[in-house]
PDB file of C-alpha atoms in Angstrom:
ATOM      1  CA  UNK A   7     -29.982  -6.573 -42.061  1.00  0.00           C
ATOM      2  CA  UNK A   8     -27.866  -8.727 -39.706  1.00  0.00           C
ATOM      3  CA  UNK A   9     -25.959 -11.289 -41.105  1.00  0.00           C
ATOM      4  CA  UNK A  10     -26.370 -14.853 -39.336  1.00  0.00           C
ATOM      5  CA  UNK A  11     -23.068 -15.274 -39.707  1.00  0.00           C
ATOM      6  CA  UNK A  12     -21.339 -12.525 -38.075  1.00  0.00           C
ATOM      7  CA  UNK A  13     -23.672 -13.299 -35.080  1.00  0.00           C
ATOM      8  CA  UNK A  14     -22.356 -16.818 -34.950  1.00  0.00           C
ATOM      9  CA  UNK A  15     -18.799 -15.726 -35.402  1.00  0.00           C
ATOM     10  CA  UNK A  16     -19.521 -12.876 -32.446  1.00  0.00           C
ATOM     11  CA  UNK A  17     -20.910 -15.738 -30.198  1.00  0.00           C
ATOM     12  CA  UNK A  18     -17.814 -17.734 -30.524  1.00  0.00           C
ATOM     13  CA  UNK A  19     -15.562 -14.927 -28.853  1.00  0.00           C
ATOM     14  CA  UNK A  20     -16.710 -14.415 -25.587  1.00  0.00           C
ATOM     15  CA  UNK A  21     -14.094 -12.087 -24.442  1.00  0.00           C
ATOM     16  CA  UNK A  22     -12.923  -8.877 -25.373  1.00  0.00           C
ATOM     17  CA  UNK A  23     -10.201  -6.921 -24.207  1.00  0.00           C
ATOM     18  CA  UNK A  24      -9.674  -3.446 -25.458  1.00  0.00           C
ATOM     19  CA  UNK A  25      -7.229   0.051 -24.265  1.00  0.00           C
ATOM     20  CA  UNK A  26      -8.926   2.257 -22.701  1.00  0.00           C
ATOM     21  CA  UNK A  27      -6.278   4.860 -21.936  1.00  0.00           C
ATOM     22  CA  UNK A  28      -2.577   4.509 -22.945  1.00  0.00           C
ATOM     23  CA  UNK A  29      -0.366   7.553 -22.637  1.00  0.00           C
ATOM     24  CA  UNK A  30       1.727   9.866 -20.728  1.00  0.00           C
ATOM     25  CA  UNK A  31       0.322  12.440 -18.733  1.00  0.00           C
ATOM     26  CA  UNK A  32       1.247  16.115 -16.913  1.00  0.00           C
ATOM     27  CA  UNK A  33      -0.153  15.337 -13.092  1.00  0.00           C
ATOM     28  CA  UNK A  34      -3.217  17.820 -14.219  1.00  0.00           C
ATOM     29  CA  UNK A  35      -3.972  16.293 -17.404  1.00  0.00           C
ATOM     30  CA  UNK A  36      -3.862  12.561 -15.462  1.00  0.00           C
ATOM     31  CA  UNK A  37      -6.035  14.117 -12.785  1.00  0.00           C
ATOM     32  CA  UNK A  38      -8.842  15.428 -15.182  1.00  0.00           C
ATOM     33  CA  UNK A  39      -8.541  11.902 -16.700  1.00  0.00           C
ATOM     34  CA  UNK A  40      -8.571  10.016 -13.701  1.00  0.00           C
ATOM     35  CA  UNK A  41     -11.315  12.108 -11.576  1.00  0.00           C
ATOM     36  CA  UNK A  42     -13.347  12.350 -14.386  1.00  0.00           C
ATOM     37  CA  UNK A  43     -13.394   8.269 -14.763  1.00  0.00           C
ATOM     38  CA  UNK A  44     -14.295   8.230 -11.010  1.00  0.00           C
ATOM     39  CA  UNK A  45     -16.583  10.949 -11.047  1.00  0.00           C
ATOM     40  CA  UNK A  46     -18.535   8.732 -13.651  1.00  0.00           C
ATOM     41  CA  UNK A  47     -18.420   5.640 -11.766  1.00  0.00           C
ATOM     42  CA  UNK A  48     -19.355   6.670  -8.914  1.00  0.00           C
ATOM     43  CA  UNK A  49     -22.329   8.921 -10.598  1.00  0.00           C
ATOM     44  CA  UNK A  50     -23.817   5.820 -11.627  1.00  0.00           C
ATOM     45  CA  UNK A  51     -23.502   3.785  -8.447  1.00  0.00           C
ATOM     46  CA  UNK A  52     -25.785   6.824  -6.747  1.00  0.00           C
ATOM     47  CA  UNK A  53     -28.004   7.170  -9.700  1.00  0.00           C
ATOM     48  CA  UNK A  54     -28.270   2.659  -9.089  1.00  0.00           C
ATOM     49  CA  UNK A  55     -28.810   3.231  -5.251  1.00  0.00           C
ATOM     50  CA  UNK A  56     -31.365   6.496  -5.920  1.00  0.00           C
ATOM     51  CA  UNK A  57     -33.556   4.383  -8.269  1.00  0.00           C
ATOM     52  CA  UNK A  58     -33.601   0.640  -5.609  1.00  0.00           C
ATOM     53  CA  UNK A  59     -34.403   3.309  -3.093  1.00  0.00           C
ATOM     54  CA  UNK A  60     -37.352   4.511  -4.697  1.00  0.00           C
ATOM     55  CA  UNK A  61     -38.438   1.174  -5.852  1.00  0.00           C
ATOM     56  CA  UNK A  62     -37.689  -0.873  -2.859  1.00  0.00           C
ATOM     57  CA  UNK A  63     -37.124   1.446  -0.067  1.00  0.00           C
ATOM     58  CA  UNK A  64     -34.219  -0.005   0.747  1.00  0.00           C
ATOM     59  CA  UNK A  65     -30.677   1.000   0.007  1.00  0.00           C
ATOM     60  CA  UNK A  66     -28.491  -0.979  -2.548  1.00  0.00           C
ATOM     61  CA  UNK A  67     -25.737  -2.032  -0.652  1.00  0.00           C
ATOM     62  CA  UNK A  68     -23.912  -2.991  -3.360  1.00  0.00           C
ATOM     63  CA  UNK A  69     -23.734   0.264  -4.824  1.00  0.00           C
ATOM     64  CA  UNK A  70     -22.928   2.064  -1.442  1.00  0.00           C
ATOM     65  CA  UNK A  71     -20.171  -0.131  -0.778  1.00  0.00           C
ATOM     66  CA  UNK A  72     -18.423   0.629  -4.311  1.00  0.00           C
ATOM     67  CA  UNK A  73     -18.957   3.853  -3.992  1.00  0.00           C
ATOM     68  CA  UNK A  74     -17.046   3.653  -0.997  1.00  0.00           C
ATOM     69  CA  UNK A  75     -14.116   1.833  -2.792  1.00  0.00           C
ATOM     70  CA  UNK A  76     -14.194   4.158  -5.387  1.00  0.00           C
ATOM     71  CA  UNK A  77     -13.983   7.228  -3.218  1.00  0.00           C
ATOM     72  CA  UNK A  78     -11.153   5.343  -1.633  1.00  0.00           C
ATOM     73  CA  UNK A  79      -9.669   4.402  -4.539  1.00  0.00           C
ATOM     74  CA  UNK A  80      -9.514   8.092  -5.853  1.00  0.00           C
ATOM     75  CA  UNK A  81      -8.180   9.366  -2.916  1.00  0.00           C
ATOM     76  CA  UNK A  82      -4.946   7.415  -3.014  1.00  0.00           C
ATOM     77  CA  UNK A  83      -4.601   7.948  -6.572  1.00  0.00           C
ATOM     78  CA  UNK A  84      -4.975  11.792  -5.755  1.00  0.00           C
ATOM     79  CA  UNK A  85      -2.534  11.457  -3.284  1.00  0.00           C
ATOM     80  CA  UNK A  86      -0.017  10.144  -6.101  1.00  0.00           C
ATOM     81  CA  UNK A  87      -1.069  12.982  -8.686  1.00  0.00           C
ATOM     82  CA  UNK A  88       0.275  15.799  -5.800  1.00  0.00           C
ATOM     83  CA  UNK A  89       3.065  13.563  -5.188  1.00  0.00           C
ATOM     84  CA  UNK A  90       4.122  13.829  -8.751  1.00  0.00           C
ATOM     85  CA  UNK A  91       3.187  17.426  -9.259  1.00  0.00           C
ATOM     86  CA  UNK A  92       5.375  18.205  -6.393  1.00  0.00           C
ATOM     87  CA  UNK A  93       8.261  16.075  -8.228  1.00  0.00           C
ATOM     88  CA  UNK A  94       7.758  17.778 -11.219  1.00  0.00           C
ATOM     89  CA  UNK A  95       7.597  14.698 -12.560  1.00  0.00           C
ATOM     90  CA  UNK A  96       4.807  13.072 -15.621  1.00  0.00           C
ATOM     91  CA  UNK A  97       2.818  10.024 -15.651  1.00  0.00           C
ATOM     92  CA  UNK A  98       2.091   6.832 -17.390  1.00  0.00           C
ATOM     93  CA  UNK A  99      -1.285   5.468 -17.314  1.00  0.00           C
ATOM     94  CA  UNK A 100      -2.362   2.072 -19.058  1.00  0.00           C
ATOM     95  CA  UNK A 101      -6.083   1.579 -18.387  1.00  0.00           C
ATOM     96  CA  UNK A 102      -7.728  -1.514 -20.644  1.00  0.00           C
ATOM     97  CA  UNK A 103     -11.229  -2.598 -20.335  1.00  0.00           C
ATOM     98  CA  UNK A 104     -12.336  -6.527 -20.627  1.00  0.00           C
ATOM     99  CA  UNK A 105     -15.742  -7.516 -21.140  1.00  0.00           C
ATOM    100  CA  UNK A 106     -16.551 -10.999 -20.779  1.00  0.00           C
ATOM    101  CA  UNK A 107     -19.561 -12.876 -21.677  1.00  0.00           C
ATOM    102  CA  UNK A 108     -20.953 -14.661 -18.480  1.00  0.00           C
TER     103      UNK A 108
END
């Protein structure tokens, strides 16, 4: 059973901010993070433009456009993985997620 109250108290906050990835990295370790992030992301972008396809017959051009930046996006941060391999060198990555209610 719900309590009212926690749903009145969970109302109140309509913002949440919470770490998503924190650490430090070997370039192959932050590339299996990172791609695998994308990889998702962009997954369900297709899987959004697949489905208004069927329904409307029409693409989702919202989707195909971030799956555009996305693919961008993961290029240049590809780019910096080698870049760092080739330095020998680790990374940091900080990755939080927000959720706001709208």
């Amino acid at each position: 059973m719900i309590n009212t109250t926690e749903i009145t108290e969970k109302a109140v906050k309509e913002i949440i901010q919470q770490e998503l990835i924190k650490g430090d990295f070997s370039p192959e370790n932050a590339s299996e993070i990172i791609n695998h992030l994308f990889a998702k992301k962009i997954n369900y972008h297709e899987r959004k433009n697949f489905s208004h396809e069927i329904r409307f017959g029409e693409v989702d051009q919202n989707s195909k456009e971030r799956i555009m930046e996305l693919k961008e996006c993961k290029a240049l941060l590809n780019d910096f993985l080698v870049q760092a391999k080739e330095q020998g060198k680790n990374l940091r990555i900080y990755s939080s997620i927000s959720v706001e209610i709208i």
